[in-house]
Coordinates of C-alpha atoms in Angstrom, one line a residue:
M21 CA 0.0 0.0 0.0
G22 CA 1.1 3.5 -0.6
C23 CA 0.4 4.7 3.0
T24 CA 3.5 5.1 5.1
S25 CA 2.3 5.5 8.6
S26 CA 0.6 2.7 10.4
Q27 CA -1.8 2.6 13.3
I28 CA -2.0 -0.7 15.2
K29 CA -4.9 -0.9 17.6
D30 CA -6.1 -4.0 19.4
Q31 CA -5.7 -6.9 17.0
L32 CA -9.1 -8.0 16.1
P33 CA -9.6 -10.8 13.5
S34 CA -10.4 -9.4 10.1
A35 CA -10.1 -10.8 6.6
K36 CA -9.3 -7.4 5.1
K37 CA -7.9 -4.8 7.4
K38 CA -6.9 -1.4 6.0
R39 CA -3.6 0.0 7.1
P40 CA -4.6 3.0 9.2
S41 CA -2.8 6.3 9.3
C42 CA -1.3 6.3 12.8
V43 CA 0.3 4.0 15.3
S44 CA -1.3 3.7 18.7
A45 CA 1.2 3.6 21.5
K46 CA -0.9 0.7 23.0
S47 CA 0.7 -1.7 20.5
I48 CA 3.5 -0.4 18.3
T49 CA 4.3 -2.7 15.4
I50 CA 6.8 -1.5 12.8
P51 CA 6.2 -2.5 9.1
D52 CA 8.6 -5.0 7.6
N53 CA 9.9 -2.5 5.1
I54 CA 11.2 -0.2 7.8
K55 CA 12.8 -3.1 9.7
N56 CA 14.6 -4.2 6.5
Q57 CA 15.6 -0.6 5.8
F58 CA 17.2 -0.3 9.2
K59 CA 19.1 -3.6 8.9
N60 CA 20.3 -3.0 5.3
I61 CA 21.3 0.6 5.1
P62 CA 25.0 1.3 5.4
Q63 CA 26.6 3.0 8.3
P64 CA 26.2 5.5 9.8
R65 CA 22.6 4.6 10.5
C66 CA 20.2 7.4 11.6
I67 CA 16.7 7.7 12.9
V68 CA 14.9 11.0 12.9
F69 CA 12.8 11.7 16.0
C70 CA 10.2 14.4 16.2
G71 CA 7.8 15.4 19.0
G72 CA 6.4 18.7 20.0
P73 CA 5.5 20.0 23.5
K74 CA 4.0 17.4 25.9
S75 CA 4.8 14.5 23.6
G76 CA 7.2 12.8 26.0
K77 CA 9.9 12.8 23.4
G78 CA 12.7 13.7 25.8
A79 CA 11.9 10.8 28.2
V80 CA 11.8 8.3 25.3
I81 CA 15.1 9.5 23.9
E82 CA 16.7 9.2 27.4
E83 CA 15.5 5.6 27.7
L84 CA 16.8 4.7 24.2
V85 CA 20.3 6.0 25.3
E86 CA 20.1 3.9 28.6
S87 CA 18.8 0.8 27.0
F88 CA 20.8 0.7 23.7
G89 CA 23.6 3.2 24.0
V90 CA 22.5 5.1 20.9
K91 CA 24.0 8.5 20.1
V92 CA 21.6 11.4 20.4
I93 CA 22.0 14.6 18.3
S94 CA 19.8 17.5 19.2
A95 CA 19.5 20.1 16.5
E96 CA 18.5 22.8 19.0
Q97 CA 21.5 22.1 21.2
L98 CA 23.8 22.3 18.1
I99 CA 22.2 25.6 17.1
R100 CA 22.6 27.1 20.5
T101 CA 26.3 26.0 20.8
A102 CA 27.2 27.2 17.3
L103 CA 25.5 30.5 17.8
R104 CA 27.2 31.1 21.1
K105 CA 30.5 30.8 19.3
K106 CA 29.4 33.1 16.6
L107 CA 27.9 35.8 18.8
D108 CA 29.9 35.7 22.1
T109 CA 32.4 38.3 21.0
K110 CA 29.6 40.8 20.5
F111 CA 27.3 39.8 23.4
D112 CA 29.5 38.5 26.2
N113 CA 27.5 38.3 29.4
G114 CA 30.6 38.9 31.5
T115 CA 31.1 35.2 32.5
G116 CA 32.7 34.0 29.3
G117 CA 29.4 33.1 27.7
M118 CA 26.2 34.5 26.4
D119 CA 22.7 34.5 28.0
S120 CA 20.2 32.4 26.2
A121 CA 17.7 35.3 26.3
V122 CA 20.2 37.5 24.4
M123 CA 20.9 34.7 21.9
M124 CA 17.1 34.2 21.3
S125 CA 16.7 37.9 20.9
Q126 CA 19.3 37.9 18.2
I127 CA 17.6 35.1 16.4
K128 CA 14.3 36.9 16.6
S129 CA 15.7 40.1 15.2
Q130 CA 17.9 38.3 12.6
P131 CA 16.1 35.1 11.4
D132 CA 18.8 34.5 8.8
L133 CA 21.2 33.5 11.6
V134 CA 19.6 30.1 11.5
Q135 CA 19.5 28.5 8.0
T136 CA 18.3 25.0 7.4
E137 CA 21.3 24.0 5.3
W138 CA 23.5 25.1 8.1
I139 CA 21.6 23.0 10.6
F140 CA 22.0 19.9 8.4
D141 CA 25.7 20.6 8.1
L142 CA 26.0 20.7 11.9
I143 CA 24.1 17.4 12.3
R144 CA 26.2 15.7 9.5
T145 CA 29.4 16.7 11.3
E146 CA 28.3 15.2 14.5
V147 CA 27.1 12.0 12.9
L148 CA 30.3 11.4 11.1
K149 CA 32.3 11.7 14.3
F150 CA 30.9 8.2 15.3
P151 CA 30.2 6.4 12.0
E152 CA 29.6 3.0 13.6
A153 CA 26.9 4.3 16.0
V154 CA 23.2 4.4 15.6
H155 CA 22.2 8.1 15.8
V156 CA 18.8 9.4 17.0
I157 CA 18.4 12.8 15.5
D158 CA 16.1 15.2 17.4
L159 CA 15.6 17.3 14.2
L160 CA 13.2 20.1 14.9
P161 CA 14.0 22.6 17.6
N162 CA 11.3 23.2 20.2
S163 CA 12.2 26.9 20.6
K164 CA 9.3 29.0 19.4
V165 CA 11.7 31.8 18.5
I166 CA 13.4 29.5 16.0
L167 CA 10.1 28.0 14.8
R168 CA 8.6 31.4 14.2
N169 CA 10.5 31.3 10.9
K170 CA 7.7 29.5 9.1
T171 CA 9.8 28.9 5.9
L172 CA 12.8 27.4 7.8
F173 CA 12.0 23.8 6.8
D174 CA 10.3 24.5 3.5
N175 CA 13.2 23.0 1.6
A176 CA 13.6 20.1 4.0
A177 CA 13.0 17.5 1.3
E178 CA 15.9 18.7 -0.9
L179 CA 18.3 19.0 2.1
L180 CA 17.3 15.6 3.6
A181 CA 18.0 13.9 0.3
K182 CA 21.4 15.6 0.2
F183 CA 22.0 14.6 3.9
E184 CA 21.2 11.0 3.2
E185 CA 24.0 10.8 0.6
S186 CA 26.5 10.5 3.5
C187 CA 24.2 9.8 6.4
P188 CA 21.4 7.3 5.6
I189 CA 18.1 7.6 7.6
A190 CA 16.2 4.4 8.3
F191 CA 13.0 6.1 9.2
A192 CA 11.4 9.0 11.0
M193 CA 9.2 8.7 14.1
H194 CA 6.7 11.4 15.1
L195 CA 5.2 11.3 18.5
Y196 CA 1.9 13.0 18.0
I197 CA -0.6 14.5 20.5
D198 CA -3.9 15.7 19.1
K199 CA -5.0 19.3 19.8
E200 CA -8.0 18.2 22.0
N201 CA -5.9 16.1 24.4
L202 CA -3.1 18.7 24.4
N203 CA -5.6 21.3 25.5
K204 CA -6.9 19.1 28.3
Q205 CA -3.4 18.4 29.6
L206 CA -2.4 22.0 29.5
D207 CA -5.5 23.2 31.2
S208 CA -5.0 20.7 34.0
A209 CA -1.3 21.5 34.3
A210 CA -2.0 25.3 34.4
Q211 CA -4.4 24.8 37.3
L212 CA -1.7 22.9 39.2
S213 CA 1.2 25.2 38.3
T214 CA -0.2 28.7 38.6
P215 CA 1.1 30.2 41.9
D216 CA -1.4 31.7 44.3
G217 CA -2.2 35.2 43.4
C218 CA -0.4 35.0 40.0
S219 CA -2.5 35.9 37.1
D220 CA 0.4 37.0 34.8
P221 CA 1.3 34.1 32.3
G222 CA 4.7 35.7 31.9
A223 CA 5.5 35.0 35.5
M224 CA 5.1 31.2 34.9
K225 CA 7.4 28.8 33.2
D226 CA 6.7 28.2 29.5
E227 CA 5.5 24.7 30.0
A228 CA 3.0 25.9 32.7
D229 CA 1.9 28.8 30.4
S230 CA -0.7 26.8 28.4
A231 CA -1.2 29.6 25.8
A232 CA 2.6 29.7 25.1
T233 CA 2.8 25.9 24.9
K234 CA -0.1 25.8 22.5
R235 CA 1.6 28.3 20.2
R236 CA 4.8 26.3 20.3
H237 CA 2.8 23.2 19.4
E238 CA 1.3 24.9 16.4
F239 CA 4.7 26.3 15.3
Y240 CA 6.2 22.8 15.7
E241 CA 3.5 20.9 13.7
E242 CA 3.6 23.6 10.9
A243 CA 7.4 23.3 10.6
L244 CA 7.1 19.5 10.6
K245 CA 4.9 19.2 7.6
S246 CA 7.6 19.1 4.9
V247 CA 9.7 16.7 7.0
K248 CA 6.7 14.3 7.4
K249 CA 5.9 14.6 3.7
Y250 CA 9.5 13.6 2.7
F251 CA 9.5 10.4 4.8
K252 CA 5.8 9.6 4.0
E253 CA 6.6 9.6 0.3
S254 CA 9.3 7.0 0.8
D255 CA 7.2 4.9 3.2
R256 CA 9.5 5.6 6.1
L257 CA 7.2 7.6 8.5
V258 CA 5.9 6.1 11.8
E259 CA 3.5 8.3 13.6
V260 CA 2.7 7.3 17.2
D261 CA -0.4 8.7 18.7
V262 CA 0.6 9.4 22.4
S263 CA -2.5 11.5 23.2
S264 CA -4.0 9.4 25.9
M265 CA -1.2 7.5 27.4
S266 CA 1.2 8.1 30.3
H267 CA 4.8 9.0 29.4
E268 CA 5.9 5.8 31.3
R269 CA 3.8 3.6 29.0
I270 CA 4.8 5.5 25.9
W271 CA 8.6 5.1 26.4
Y272 CA 8.3 1.5 27.3
K273 CA 6.3 0.6 24.2
I274 CA 8.7 2.5 22.0
V275 CA 11.8 1.2 23.6
R276 CA 10.5 -2.4 23.3
M277 CA 9.8 -1.7 19.6
F278 CA 13.4 -0.6 19.1
A279 CA 14.5 -3.9 20.5
T280 CA 13.2 -5.6 17.3
F281 CA 15.9 -3.8 15.4
D282 CA 18.6 -6.0 16.8
L283 CA 20.0 -3.2 18.9
S284 CA 20.4 -5.5 22.0
E285 CA 24.1 -5.8 21.3
R286 CA 24.4 -2.1 22.1
Q287 CA 22.7 -2.3 25.5
N288 CA 24.7 -0.7 28.3
N289 CA 24.7 -4.1 30.0
S290 CA 26.5 -5.7 27.1
L291 CA 26.2 -9.3 28.5
I292 CA 25.1 -10.8 31.8
V293 CA 25.7 -14.5 32.4
I294 CA 24.4 -16.2 35.6
F295 CA 26.2 -19.4 36.5
A296 CA 24.2 -21.9 38.5
S297 CA 24.4 -25.5 39.6
D298 CA 20.9 -25.6 41.1
L299 CA 18.3 -24.3 38.6
S300 CA 15.4 -24.8 41.1
R301 CA 16.1 -21.4 42.6
L302 CA 16.0 -19.8 39.2
K303 CA 12.7 -21.2 38.0
P304 CA 10.9 -17.8 38.2
L305 CA 13.6 -16.3 36.0
M306 CA 13.3 -19.2 33.6
D307 CA 9.6 -18.7 33.6
C308 CA 10.3 -15.2 32.2
H309 CA 11.8 -16.9 29.1
V310 CA 15.4 -16.3 30.1
Q311 CA 17.4 -18.8 28.1
V312 CA 19.3 -21.6 29.8
V313 CA 22.5 -23.0 28.3
R314 CA 23.3 -26.4 29.7
I315 CA 27.0 -26.9 29.4
A316 CA 26.9 -30.6 29.9
E317 CA 24.8 -31.0 26.7
M318 CA 27.3 -29.0 24.7
V319 CA 30.5 -31.0 25.3
E320 CA 31.6 -34.6 24.9
D321 CA 33.5 -34.8 28.1
C322 CA 32.0 -33.0 31.1
D323 CA 35.3 -33.3 33.0
E324 CA 37.2 -31.2 30.6
T325 CA 39.3 -28.3 31.9
F326 CA 37.7 -25.0 33.0
E327 CA 39.2 -23.3 29.9
S328 CA 37.8 -25.9 27.5
L329 CA 34.3 -25.8 29.0
L330 CA 34.1 -22.0 29.2
Q331 CA 35.4 -21.7 25.6
S332 CA 32.5 -23.9 24.5
L333 CA 30.1 -21.7 26.5
Q334 CA 31.5 -18.6 24.9
S335 CA 31.2 -20.0 21.4
R336 CA 27.6 -20.9 22.1
L337 CA 26.7 -17.5 23.4
T338 CA 28.3 -15.9 20.4
Q339 CA 26.1 -17.9 18.2
L340 CA 23.0 -17.0 20.2
G341 CA 23.8 -13.3 20.2
C342 CA 23.3 -10.8 23.0
P343 CA 20.0 -11.4 24.9
N344 CA 17.5 -8.8 25.9
V345 CA 18.2 -9.5 29.5
C346 CA 20.7 -12.3 30.3
Y347 CA 21.7 -16.0 30.0
I348 CA 21.7 -18.7 32.6
A349 CA 24.7 -21.1 32.3
D350 CA 23.9 -24.4 33.9
V351 CA 27.2 -26.0 35.2
K352 CA 25.6 -29.0 36.8
G353 CA 27.3 -32.3 36.0
T354 CA 30.5 -30.6 34.8
S355 CA 33.9 -30.0 36.3
L356 CA 32.7 -26.4 36.9
D357 CA 30.5 -27.8 39.6
K358 CA 33.1 -29.7 41.5
D359 CA 35.7 -29.0 44.2
H360 CA 39.2 -28.4 42.6
D361 CA 42.6 -27.0 43.1
N362 CA 42.5 -24.6 40.1
Q363 CA 43.9 -21.1 40.7
P364 CA 42.3 -17.9 39.5
K365 CA 43.7 -16.5 36.3
K366 CA 45.7 -13.3 36.6
H367 CA 43.3 -11.1 34.8
L368 CA 41.6 -7.8 35.7
V369 CA 38.1 -8.2 37.0
Y370 CA 36.2 -6.2 39.5
Q371 CA 34.7 -8.2 42.3
L372 CA 31.2 -7.1 43.3
M373 CA 31.5 -7.5 47.0
E374 CA 27.9 -6.7 47.9
E375 CA 25.2 -9.3 47.3
K376 CA 22.5 -7.8 45.2
K377 CA 19.3 -8.7 43.5
L378 CA 19.4 -9.2 39.7
S379 CA 17.3 -6.0 39.1
Q380 CA 20.1 -3.9 40.4
H381 CA 22.3 -5.1 37.5
L382 CA 19.7 -4.4 34.8
N383 CA 18.6 -1.2 33.1
K384 CA 15.0 0.0 33.1
Y385 CA 14.1 -1.7 29.8
Q386 CA 15.5 -5.1 30.9
R387 CA 13.6 -4.9 34.2
N388 CA 10.3 -4.2 32.4
M389 CA 10.9 -7.2 30.0
L390 CA 10.9 -9.4 33.1
N391 CA 8.1 -7.6 34.9
E392 CA 5.6 -7.9 32.1
V393 CA 5.4 -11.7 32.3
E394 CA 2.0 -12.5 33.8
S395 CA 2.6 -15.9 35.5
A396 CA 2.6 -16.0 39.3
L397 CA 5.9 -17.8 39.4
A398 CA 7.6 -15.3 37.1
K399 CA 6.7 -12.5 39.5
E400 CA 9.3 -13.9 41.9
W401 CA 12.2 -13.5 39.5
D402 CA 13.9 -10.9 41.6
T403 CA 14.0 -12.8 44.9
P404 CA 17.5 -14.5 44.8
L405 CA 20.6 -12.6 45.8
Y406 CA 23.8 -12.8 43.6
F407 CA 27.5 -12.0 44.0
G408 CA 29.6 -11.5 41.0
Y409 CA 32.3 -10.0 38.9
K410 CA 32.5 -7.3 36.2
A411 CA 35.1 -7.0 33.4
P412 CA 36.3 -3.7 32.1
N413 CA 34.2 -4.3 28.9
N414 CA 31.0 -4.3 31.0
L415 CA 30.7 -8.1 30.9
T416 CA 28.9 -9.1 34.1
L417 CA 29.1 -12.7 35.6
L418 CA 26.8 -13.4 38.4
F419 CA 26.5 -16.4 40.9
P420 CA 23.7 -17.2 43.3
D421 CA 24.6 -16.6 46.9
D422 CA 25.0 -20.3 47.7
F423 CA 27.5 -20.9 44.9
S424 CA 31.1 -21.7 45.9
R425 CA 33.1 -18.4 46.1
Q426 CA 36.4 -20.1 45.3
T427 CA 34.9 -21.8 42.2
A428 CA 33.2 -18.6 41.2
E429 CA 36.4 -16.6 41.2
V430 CA 38.2 -19.2 39.0
I431 CA 35.2 -19.2 36.6
A432 CA 35.1 -15.4 36.4
T433 CA 38.8 -14.8 35.9
T434 CA 39.1 -17.6 33.3
Y435 CA 36.0 -16.5 31.4
C436 CA 37.1 -12.9 31.3
Y437 CA 40.6 -14.0 30.3
L438 CA 39.2 -16.1 27.4
D439 CA 36.8 -13.3 26.4
K440 CA 39.7 -10.8 26.1
C441 CA 41.9 -13.3 24.2
S442 CA 39.1 -14.0 21.7
G443 CA 38.5 -10.3 21.2
S444 CA 34.7 -10.7 21.7

């Protein structure tokens, strides 16, 4: 179909379902063409993110950084930084910098200070500094002073095409809040935020000043039209209706959607492996679909050396790829589960002295992945305590609190030594 945006509501059986115009944050499903586009475009890979006032865009972007380690490029921040360098010599505030108010005043009086081509040049420079990263580009400034220039993004299609010659864009995501719901939110916020005895909107913050926020929303949506048109024509626009959902639910649904792009290898917790000899204590975690790798089933001789067994484990985990949460390595029936005289390898690892719950080793997205499992048993996944070791490359090896400390130290140092030698 020619439509580029897609709205996924509750999935009801239907022989012929038209592809609606907007994605509901209740269930975000990305069309296959966009998934393929993301996987197949060359580096550096970019995603354009747009969202006006009250859309929750900032919270979503923060969670994408925490969960996947993406690079965020804010056009507005780049503009402010570049303009300070341009104008500081004329308008020094006496502290080696320039007041934002003075800078905004200059933009208001000289709209030509901010040109669209210049903005794309600034973004391109930042992207090319980290060509192997995935870049989330917050393209449109939220500042109403900048957006007052209604022609600023009129030639966006031409400049986006030029930008993509060196910096391919997989797709654009627009977090959209309709005017009716925006007005309800702002009216409610204004009642809560207006200080007693204050009737002057100028005395309130911009977000609390509902009239000012509504104007910014209008400016933003107007400036966004040409950008949306560009991506819609190439079937790369995803519009997410966030009008009636809490920011917490919005970011969780979107971050989970991003996990389908095979970004898990970029999660801040690069790899967590839990070694255990008694899986009965970890049944709640297994009920959350955490994968168990049974070492005894992978090798011909279960009494092989620690190095040999752990090399086999590493090879298997490399084949499986980095998980959304972690792996459980079952050592039962192998030499890893027996008393021994092996000495720890001389390799740098950081011992995590304090016993902690698994949740304290996970990021927010990973915790939610486990918490959303509905079974009663799964709800107990965070009961056990673990001690462990962390390598400088953010590899984390955990052991239940009843695991042999001596054996754990040998496993951890050997595993991290092999991991470094293999370059993984």
